[in-house]
PDB file of C-alpha atoms in Angstrom:
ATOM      1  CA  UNK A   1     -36.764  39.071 -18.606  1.00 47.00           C
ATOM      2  CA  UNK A   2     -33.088  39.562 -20.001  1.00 48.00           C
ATOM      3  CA  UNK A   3     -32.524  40.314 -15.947  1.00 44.00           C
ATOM      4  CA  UNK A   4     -33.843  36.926 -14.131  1.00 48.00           C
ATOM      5  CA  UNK A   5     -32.396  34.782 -17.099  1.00 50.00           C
ATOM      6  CA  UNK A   6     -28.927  36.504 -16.130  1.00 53.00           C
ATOM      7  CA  UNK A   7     -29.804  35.812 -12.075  1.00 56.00           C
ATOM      8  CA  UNK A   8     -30.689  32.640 -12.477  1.00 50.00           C
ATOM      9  CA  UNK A   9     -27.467  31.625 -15.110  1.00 56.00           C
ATOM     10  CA  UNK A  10     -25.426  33.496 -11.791  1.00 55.00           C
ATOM     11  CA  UNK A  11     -26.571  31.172 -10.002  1.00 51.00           C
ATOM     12  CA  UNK A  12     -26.431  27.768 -11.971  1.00 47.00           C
ATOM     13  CA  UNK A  13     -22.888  28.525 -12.421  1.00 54.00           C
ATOM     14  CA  UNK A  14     -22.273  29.230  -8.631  1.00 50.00           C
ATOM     15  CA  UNK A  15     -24.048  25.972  -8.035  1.00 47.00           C
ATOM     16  CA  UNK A  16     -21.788  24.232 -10.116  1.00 44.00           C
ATOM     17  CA  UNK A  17     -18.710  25.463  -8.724  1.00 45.00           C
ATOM     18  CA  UNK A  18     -19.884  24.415  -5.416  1.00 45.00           C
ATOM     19  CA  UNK A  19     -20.827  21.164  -6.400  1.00 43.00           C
ATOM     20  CA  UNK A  20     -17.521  20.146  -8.404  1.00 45.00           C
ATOM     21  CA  UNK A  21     -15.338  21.752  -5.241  1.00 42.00           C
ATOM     22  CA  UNK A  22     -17.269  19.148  -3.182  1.00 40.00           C
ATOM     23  CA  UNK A  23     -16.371  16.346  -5.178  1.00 42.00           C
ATOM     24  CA  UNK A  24     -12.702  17.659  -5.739  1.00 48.00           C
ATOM     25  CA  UNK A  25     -12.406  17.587  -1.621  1.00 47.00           C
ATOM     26  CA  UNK A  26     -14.142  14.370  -0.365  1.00 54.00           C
ATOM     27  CA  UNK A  27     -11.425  12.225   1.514  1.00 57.00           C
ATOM     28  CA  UNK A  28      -9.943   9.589  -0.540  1.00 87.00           C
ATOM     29  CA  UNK A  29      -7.797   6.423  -0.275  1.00 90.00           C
ATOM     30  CA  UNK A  30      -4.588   5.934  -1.176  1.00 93.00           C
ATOM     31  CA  UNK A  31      -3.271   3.908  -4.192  1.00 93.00           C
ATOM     32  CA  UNK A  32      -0.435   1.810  -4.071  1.00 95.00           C
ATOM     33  CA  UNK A  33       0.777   0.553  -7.455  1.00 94.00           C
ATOM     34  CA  UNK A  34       2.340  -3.285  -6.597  1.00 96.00           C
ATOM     35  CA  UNK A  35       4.130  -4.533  -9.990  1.00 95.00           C
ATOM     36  CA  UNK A  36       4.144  -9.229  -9.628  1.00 94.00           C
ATOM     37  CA  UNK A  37       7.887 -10.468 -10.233  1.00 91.00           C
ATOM     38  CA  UNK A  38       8.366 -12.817 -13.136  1.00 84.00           C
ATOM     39  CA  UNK A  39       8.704 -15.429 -10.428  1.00 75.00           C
ATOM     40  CA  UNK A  40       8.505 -19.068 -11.571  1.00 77.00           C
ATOM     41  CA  UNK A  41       5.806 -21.760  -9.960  1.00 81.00           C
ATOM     42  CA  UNK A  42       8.969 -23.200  -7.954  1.00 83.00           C
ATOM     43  CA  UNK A  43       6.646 -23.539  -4.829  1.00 91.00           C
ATOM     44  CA  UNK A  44       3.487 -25.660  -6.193  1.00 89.00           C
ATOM     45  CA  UNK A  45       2.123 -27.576  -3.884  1.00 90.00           C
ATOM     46  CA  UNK A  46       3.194 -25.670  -0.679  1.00 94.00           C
ATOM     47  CA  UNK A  47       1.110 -23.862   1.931  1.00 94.00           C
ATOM     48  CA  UNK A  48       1.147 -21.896   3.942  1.00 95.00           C
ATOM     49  CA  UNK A  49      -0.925 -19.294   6.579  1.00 95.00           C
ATOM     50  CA  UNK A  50       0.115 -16.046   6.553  1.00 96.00           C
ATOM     51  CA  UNK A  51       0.071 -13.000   9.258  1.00 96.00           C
ATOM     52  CA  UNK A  52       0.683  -9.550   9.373  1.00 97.00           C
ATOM     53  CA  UNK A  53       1.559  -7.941  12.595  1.00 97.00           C
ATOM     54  CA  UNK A  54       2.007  -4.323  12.815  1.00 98.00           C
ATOM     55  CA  UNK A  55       4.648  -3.466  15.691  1.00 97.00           C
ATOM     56  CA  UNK A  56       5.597   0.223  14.211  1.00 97.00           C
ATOM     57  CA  UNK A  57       6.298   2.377  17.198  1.00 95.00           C
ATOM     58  CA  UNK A  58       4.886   5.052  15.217  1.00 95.00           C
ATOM     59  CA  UNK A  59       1.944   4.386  13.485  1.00 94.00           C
ATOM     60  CA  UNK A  60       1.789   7.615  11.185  1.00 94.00           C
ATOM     61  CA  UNK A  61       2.298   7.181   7.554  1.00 95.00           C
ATOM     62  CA  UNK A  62       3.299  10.692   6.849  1.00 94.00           C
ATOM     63  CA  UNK A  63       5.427  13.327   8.384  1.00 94.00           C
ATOM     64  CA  UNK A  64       3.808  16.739   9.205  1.00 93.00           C
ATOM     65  CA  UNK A  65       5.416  17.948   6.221  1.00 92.00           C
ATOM     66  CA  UNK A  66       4.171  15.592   3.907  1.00 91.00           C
ATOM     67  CA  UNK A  67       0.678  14.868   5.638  1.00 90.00           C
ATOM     68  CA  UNK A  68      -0.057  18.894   4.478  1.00 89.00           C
ATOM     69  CA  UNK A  69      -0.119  16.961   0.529  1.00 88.00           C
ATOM     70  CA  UNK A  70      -2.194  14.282   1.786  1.00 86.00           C
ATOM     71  CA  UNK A  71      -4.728  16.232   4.109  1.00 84.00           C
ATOM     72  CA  UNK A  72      -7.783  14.783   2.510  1.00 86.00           C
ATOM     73  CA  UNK A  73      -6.548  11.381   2.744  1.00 91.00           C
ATOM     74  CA  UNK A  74      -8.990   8.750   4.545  1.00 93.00           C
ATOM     75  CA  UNK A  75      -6.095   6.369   6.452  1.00 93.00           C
ATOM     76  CA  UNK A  76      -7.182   3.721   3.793  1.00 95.00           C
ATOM     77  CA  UNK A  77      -5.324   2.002   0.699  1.00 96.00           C
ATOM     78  CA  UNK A  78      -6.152   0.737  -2.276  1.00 95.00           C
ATOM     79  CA  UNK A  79      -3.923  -1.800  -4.122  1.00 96.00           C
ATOM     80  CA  UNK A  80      -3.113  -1.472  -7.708  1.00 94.00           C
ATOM     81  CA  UNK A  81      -1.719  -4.410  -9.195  1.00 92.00           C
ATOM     82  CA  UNK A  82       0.367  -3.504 -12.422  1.00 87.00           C
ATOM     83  CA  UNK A  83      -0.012   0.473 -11.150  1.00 77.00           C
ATOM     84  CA  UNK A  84      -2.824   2.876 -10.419  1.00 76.00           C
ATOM     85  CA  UNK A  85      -5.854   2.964 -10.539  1.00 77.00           C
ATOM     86  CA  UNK A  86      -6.815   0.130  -8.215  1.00 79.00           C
ATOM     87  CA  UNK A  87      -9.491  -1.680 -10.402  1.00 79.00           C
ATOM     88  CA  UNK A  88     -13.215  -1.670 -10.148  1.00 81.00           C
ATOM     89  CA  UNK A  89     -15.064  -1.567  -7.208  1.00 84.00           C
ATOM     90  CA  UNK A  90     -11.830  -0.464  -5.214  1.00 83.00           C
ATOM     91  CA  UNK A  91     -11.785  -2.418  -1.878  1.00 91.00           C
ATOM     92  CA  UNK A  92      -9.773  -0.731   0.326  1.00 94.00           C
ATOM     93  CA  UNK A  93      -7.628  -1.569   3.359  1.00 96.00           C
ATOM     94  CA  UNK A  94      -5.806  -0.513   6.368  1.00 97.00           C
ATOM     95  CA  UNK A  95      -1.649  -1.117   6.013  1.00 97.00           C
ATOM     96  CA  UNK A  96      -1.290  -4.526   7.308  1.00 97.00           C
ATOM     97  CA  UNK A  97      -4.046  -5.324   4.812  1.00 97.00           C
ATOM     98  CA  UNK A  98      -2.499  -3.931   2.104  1.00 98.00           C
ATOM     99  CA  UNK A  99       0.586  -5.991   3.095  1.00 98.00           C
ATOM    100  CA  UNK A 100      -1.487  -9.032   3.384  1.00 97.00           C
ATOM    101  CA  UNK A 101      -2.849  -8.232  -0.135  1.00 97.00           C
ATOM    102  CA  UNK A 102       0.272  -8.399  -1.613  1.00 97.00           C
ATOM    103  CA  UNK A 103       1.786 -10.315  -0.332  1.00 97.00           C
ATOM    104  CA  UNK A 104      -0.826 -12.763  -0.816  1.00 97.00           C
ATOM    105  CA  UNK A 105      -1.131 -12.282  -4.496  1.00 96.00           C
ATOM    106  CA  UNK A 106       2.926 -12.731  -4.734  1.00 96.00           C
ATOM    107  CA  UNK A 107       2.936 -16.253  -2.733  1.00 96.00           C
ATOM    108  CA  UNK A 108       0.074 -17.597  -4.891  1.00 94.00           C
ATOM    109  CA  UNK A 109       1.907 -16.542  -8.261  1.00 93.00           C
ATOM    110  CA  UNK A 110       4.448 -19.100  -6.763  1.00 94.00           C
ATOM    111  CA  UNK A 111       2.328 -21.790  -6.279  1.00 94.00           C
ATOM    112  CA  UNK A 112       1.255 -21.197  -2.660  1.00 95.00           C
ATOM    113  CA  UNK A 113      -1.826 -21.936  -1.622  1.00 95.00           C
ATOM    114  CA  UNK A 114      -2.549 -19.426   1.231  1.00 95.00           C
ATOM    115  CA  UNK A 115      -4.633 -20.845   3.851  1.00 91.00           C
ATOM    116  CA  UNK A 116      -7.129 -18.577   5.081  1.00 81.00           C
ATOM    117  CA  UNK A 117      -6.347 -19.522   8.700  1.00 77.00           C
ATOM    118  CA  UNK A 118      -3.850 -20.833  10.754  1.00 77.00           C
ATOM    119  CA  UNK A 119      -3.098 -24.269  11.607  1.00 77.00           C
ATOM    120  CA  UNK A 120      -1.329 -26.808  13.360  1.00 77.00           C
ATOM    121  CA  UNK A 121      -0.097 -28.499  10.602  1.00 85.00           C
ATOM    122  CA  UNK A 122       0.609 -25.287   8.582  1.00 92.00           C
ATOM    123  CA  UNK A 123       3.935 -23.340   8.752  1.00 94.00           C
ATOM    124  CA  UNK A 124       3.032 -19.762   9.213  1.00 94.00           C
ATOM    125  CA  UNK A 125       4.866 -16.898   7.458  1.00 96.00           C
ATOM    126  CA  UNK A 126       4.708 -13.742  10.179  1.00 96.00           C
ATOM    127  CA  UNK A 127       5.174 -10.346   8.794  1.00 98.00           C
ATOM    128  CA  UNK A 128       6.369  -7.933  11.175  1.00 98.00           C
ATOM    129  CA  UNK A 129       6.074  -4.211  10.387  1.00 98.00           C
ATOM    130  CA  UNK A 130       8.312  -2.033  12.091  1.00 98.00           C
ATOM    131  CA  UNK A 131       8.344   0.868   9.925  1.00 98.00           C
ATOM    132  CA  UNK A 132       6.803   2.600   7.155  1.00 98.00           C
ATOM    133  CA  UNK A 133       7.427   6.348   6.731  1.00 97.00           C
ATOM    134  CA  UNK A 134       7.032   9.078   4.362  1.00 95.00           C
ATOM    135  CA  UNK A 135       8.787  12.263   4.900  1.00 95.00           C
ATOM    136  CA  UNK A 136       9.127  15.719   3.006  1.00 92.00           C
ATOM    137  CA  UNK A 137      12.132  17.351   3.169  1.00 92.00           C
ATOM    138  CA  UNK A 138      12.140  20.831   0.806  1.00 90.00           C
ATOM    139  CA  UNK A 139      11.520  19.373  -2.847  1.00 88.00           C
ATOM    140  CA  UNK A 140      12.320  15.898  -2.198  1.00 93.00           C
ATOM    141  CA  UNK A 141      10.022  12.658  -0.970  1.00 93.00           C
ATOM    142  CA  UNK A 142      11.610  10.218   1.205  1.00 96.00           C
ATOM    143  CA  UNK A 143      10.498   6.980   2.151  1.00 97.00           C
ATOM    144  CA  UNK A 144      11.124   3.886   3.941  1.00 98.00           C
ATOM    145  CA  UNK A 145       9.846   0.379   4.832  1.00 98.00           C
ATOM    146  CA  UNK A 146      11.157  -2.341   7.272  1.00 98.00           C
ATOM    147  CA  UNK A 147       9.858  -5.476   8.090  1.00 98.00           C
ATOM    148  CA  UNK A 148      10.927  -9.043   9.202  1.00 98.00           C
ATOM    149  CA  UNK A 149       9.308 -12.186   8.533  1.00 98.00           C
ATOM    150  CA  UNK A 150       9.218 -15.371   9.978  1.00 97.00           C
ATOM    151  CA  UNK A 151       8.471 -19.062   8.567  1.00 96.00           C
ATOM    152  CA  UNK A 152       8.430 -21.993  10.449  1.00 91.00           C
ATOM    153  CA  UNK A 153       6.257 -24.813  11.405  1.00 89.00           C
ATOM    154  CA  UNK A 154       5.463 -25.762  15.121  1.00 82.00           C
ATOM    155  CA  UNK A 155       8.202 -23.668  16.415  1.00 77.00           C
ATOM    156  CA  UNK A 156      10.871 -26.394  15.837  1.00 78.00           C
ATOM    157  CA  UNK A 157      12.637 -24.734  12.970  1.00 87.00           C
ATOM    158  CA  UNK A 158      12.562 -20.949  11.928  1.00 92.00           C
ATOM    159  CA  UNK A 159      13.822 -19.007   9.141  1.00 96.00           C
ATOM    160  CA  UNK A 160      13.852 -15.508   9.522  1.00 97.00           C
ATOM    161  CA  UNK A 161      14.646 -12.391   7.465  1.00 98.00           C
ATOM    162  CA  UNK A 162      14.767  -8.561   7.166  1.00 98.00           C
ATOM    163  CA  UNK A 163      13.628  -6.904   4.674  1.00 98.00           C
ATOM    164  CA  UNK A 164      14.410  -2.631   4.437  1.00 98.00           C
ATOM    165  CA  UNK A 165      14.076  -0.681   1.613  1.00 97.00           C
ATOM    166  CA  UNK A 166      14.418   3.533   0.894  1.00 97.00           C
ATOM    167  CA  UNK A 167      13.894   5.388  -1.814  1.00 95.00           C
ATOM    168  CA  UNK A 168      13.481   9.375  -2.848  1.00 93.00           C
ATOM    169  CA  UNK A 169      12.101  11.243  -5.423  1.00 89.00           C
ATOM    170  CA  UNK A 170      11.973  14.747  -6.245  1.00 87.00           C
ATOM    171  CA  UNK A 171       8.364  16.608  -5.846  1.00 77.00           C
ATOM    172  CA  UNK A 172       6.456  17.286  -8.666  1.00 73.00           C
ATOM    173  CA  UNK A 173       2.947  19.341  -8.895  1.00 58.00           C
ATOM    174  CA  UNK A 174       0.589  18.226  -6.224  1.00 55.00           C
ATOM    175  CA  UNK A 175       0.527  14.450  -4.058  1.00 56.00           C
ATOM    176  CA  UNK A 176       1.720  13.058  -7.644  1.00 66.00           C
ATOM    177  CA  UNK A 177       5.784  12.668  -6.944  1.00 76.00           C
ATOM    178  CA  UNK A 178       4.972  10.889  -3.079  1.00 82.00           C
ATOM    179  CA  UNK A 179       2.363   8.466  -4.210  1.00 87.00           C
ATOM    180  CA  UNK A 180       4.260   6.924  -6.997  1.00 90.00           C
ATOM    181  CA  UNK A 181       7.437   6.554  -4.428  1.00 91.00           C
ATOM    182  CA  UNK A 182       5.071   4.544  -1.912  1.00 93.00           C
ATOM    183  CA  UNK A 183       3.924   2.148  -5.549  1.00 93.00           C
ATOM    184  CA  UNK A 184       7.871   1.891  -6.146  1.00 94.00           C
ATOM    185  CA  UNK A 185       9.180   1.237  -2.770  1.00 96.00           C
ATOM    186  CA  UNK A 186       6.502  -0.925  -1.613  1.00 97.00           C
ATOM    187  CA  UNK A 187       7.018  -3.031  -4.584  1.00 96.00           C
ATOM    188  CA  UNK A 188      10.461  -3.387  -3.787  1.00 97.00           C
ATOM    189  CA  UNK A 189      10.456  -4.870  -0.593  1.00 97.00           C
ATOM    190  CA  UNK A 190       7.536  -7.309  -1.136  1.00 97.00           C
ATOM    191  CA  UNK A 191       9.502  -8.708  -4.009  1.00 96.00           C
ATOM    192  CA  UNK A 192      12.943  -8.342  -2.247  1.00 97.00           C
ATOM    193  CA  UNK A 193      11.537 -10.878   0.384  1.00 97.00           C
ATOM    194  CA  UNK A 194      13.886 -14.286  -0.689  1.00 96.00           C
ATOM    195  CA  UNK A 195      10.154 -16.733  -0.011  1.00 96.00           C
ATOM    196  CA  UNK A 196      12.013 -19.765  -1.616  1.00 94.00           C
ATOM    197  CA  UNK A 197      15.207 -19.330   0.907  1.00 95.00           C
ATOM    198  CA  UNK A 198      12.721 -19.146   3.572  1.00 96.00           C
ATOM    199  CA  UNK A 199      11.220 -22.237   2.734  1.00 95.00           C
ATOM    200  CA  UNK A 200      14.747 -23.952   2.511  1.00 95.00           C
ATOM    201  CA  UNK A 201      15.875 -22.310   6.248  1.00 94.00           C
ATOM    202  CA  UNK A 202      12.949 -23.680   7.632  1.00 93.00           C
ATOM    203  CA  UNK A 203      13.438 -27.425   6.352  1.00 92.00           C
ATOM    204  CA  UNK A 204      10.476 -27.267   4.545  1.00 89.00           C
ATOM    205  CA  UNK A 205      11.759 -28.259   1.313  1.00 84.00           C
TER     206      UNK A 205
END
């Protein structure tokens, strides 16, 4: 008796471990932290359509150095406003939709009203990505994001700017060190984007 109770405890436990390494290695997305500037309501009133256009020659987030951290990583992201986790049920995106997200969330915190599509009689704020990278090198994440964007109404006036931003940070245990880099970084250069110049450039104020 003492003999089939200790089989069959065998194999409960072996069942177990099975079952948690399963859920330790399904693919998962990856969450950006995004932390709103204290920006005032300056813009209230204006709107706007925005786009997202992803012209990155290289369309790989990671480097094959830093991809070997990430190897159970979906392609999708999950913003985290205020840091991680994303909240509750996570919606996730593809990286022009994170962008959007953001970005989205910033403009409204400034009064814009962000149209859900484009019109005539909208201006239109273009984001163009050109490059968003995250590299290993030894001990030590590296990342960077450019981008330009574009506001203007019916061609006949347009503001531009470019926004780049790098950063590094030294590896710690696990993915831990390179995910909080992209939640800094990307932060960084969504609030580094002067909207209220923008609007100015384009005659729109």
């Amino acid at each position: 008796m003492n003999f089939h109770i200790h089989i069959f405890s065998r194999i409960f436990i072996i069942f177990l471990l099975i079952f948690f390494i399963g859920a330790c290695a399904k693919p998962y997305y990856l969450s950006v932290g995004y932390h709103l500037p204290e920006d005032p309501r300056q813009l209230a009133g204006q709107k706007i359509s925005l786009v997202i256009e992803d012209q990155r020659e290289d369309k790989t987030l990671f480097s094959e150095t830093a991809v070997k951290e990430f190897d159970l990583w979906d392609g999708t992201y999950a913003l985290a406003l205020g840091g991680p986790p994303p909240p509750e049920p996570v919606q996730v995106f593809d990286l022009p939709g994170l962008f959007h997200e953001a970005m989205k969330t910033r403009l409204e915190t400034m009064g814009i009203d962000v149209a859900g599509a484009s019109a005539d009689d909208i201006p239109a704020l273009i984001i163009t990505l050109e490059k968003v990278a995250v590299d290993l090198q030894g001990k030590t994440w590296h990342m960077q994001i450019d981008y330009k964007a574009q506001l203007s109404l019916d061609s006949s006036k347009i503001a531009r700017e470019t926004v780049s931003g790098q950063a590094e940070r030294a590896k710690i245990m696990g993915n831990g060190g390179g995910q909080k880099l992209t939640g800094e970084l990307f932060t960084d250069v969504i609030n580094k984007l002067n909207v209220s110049k923008l609007f100015e450039n384009a005659g729109l104020l």
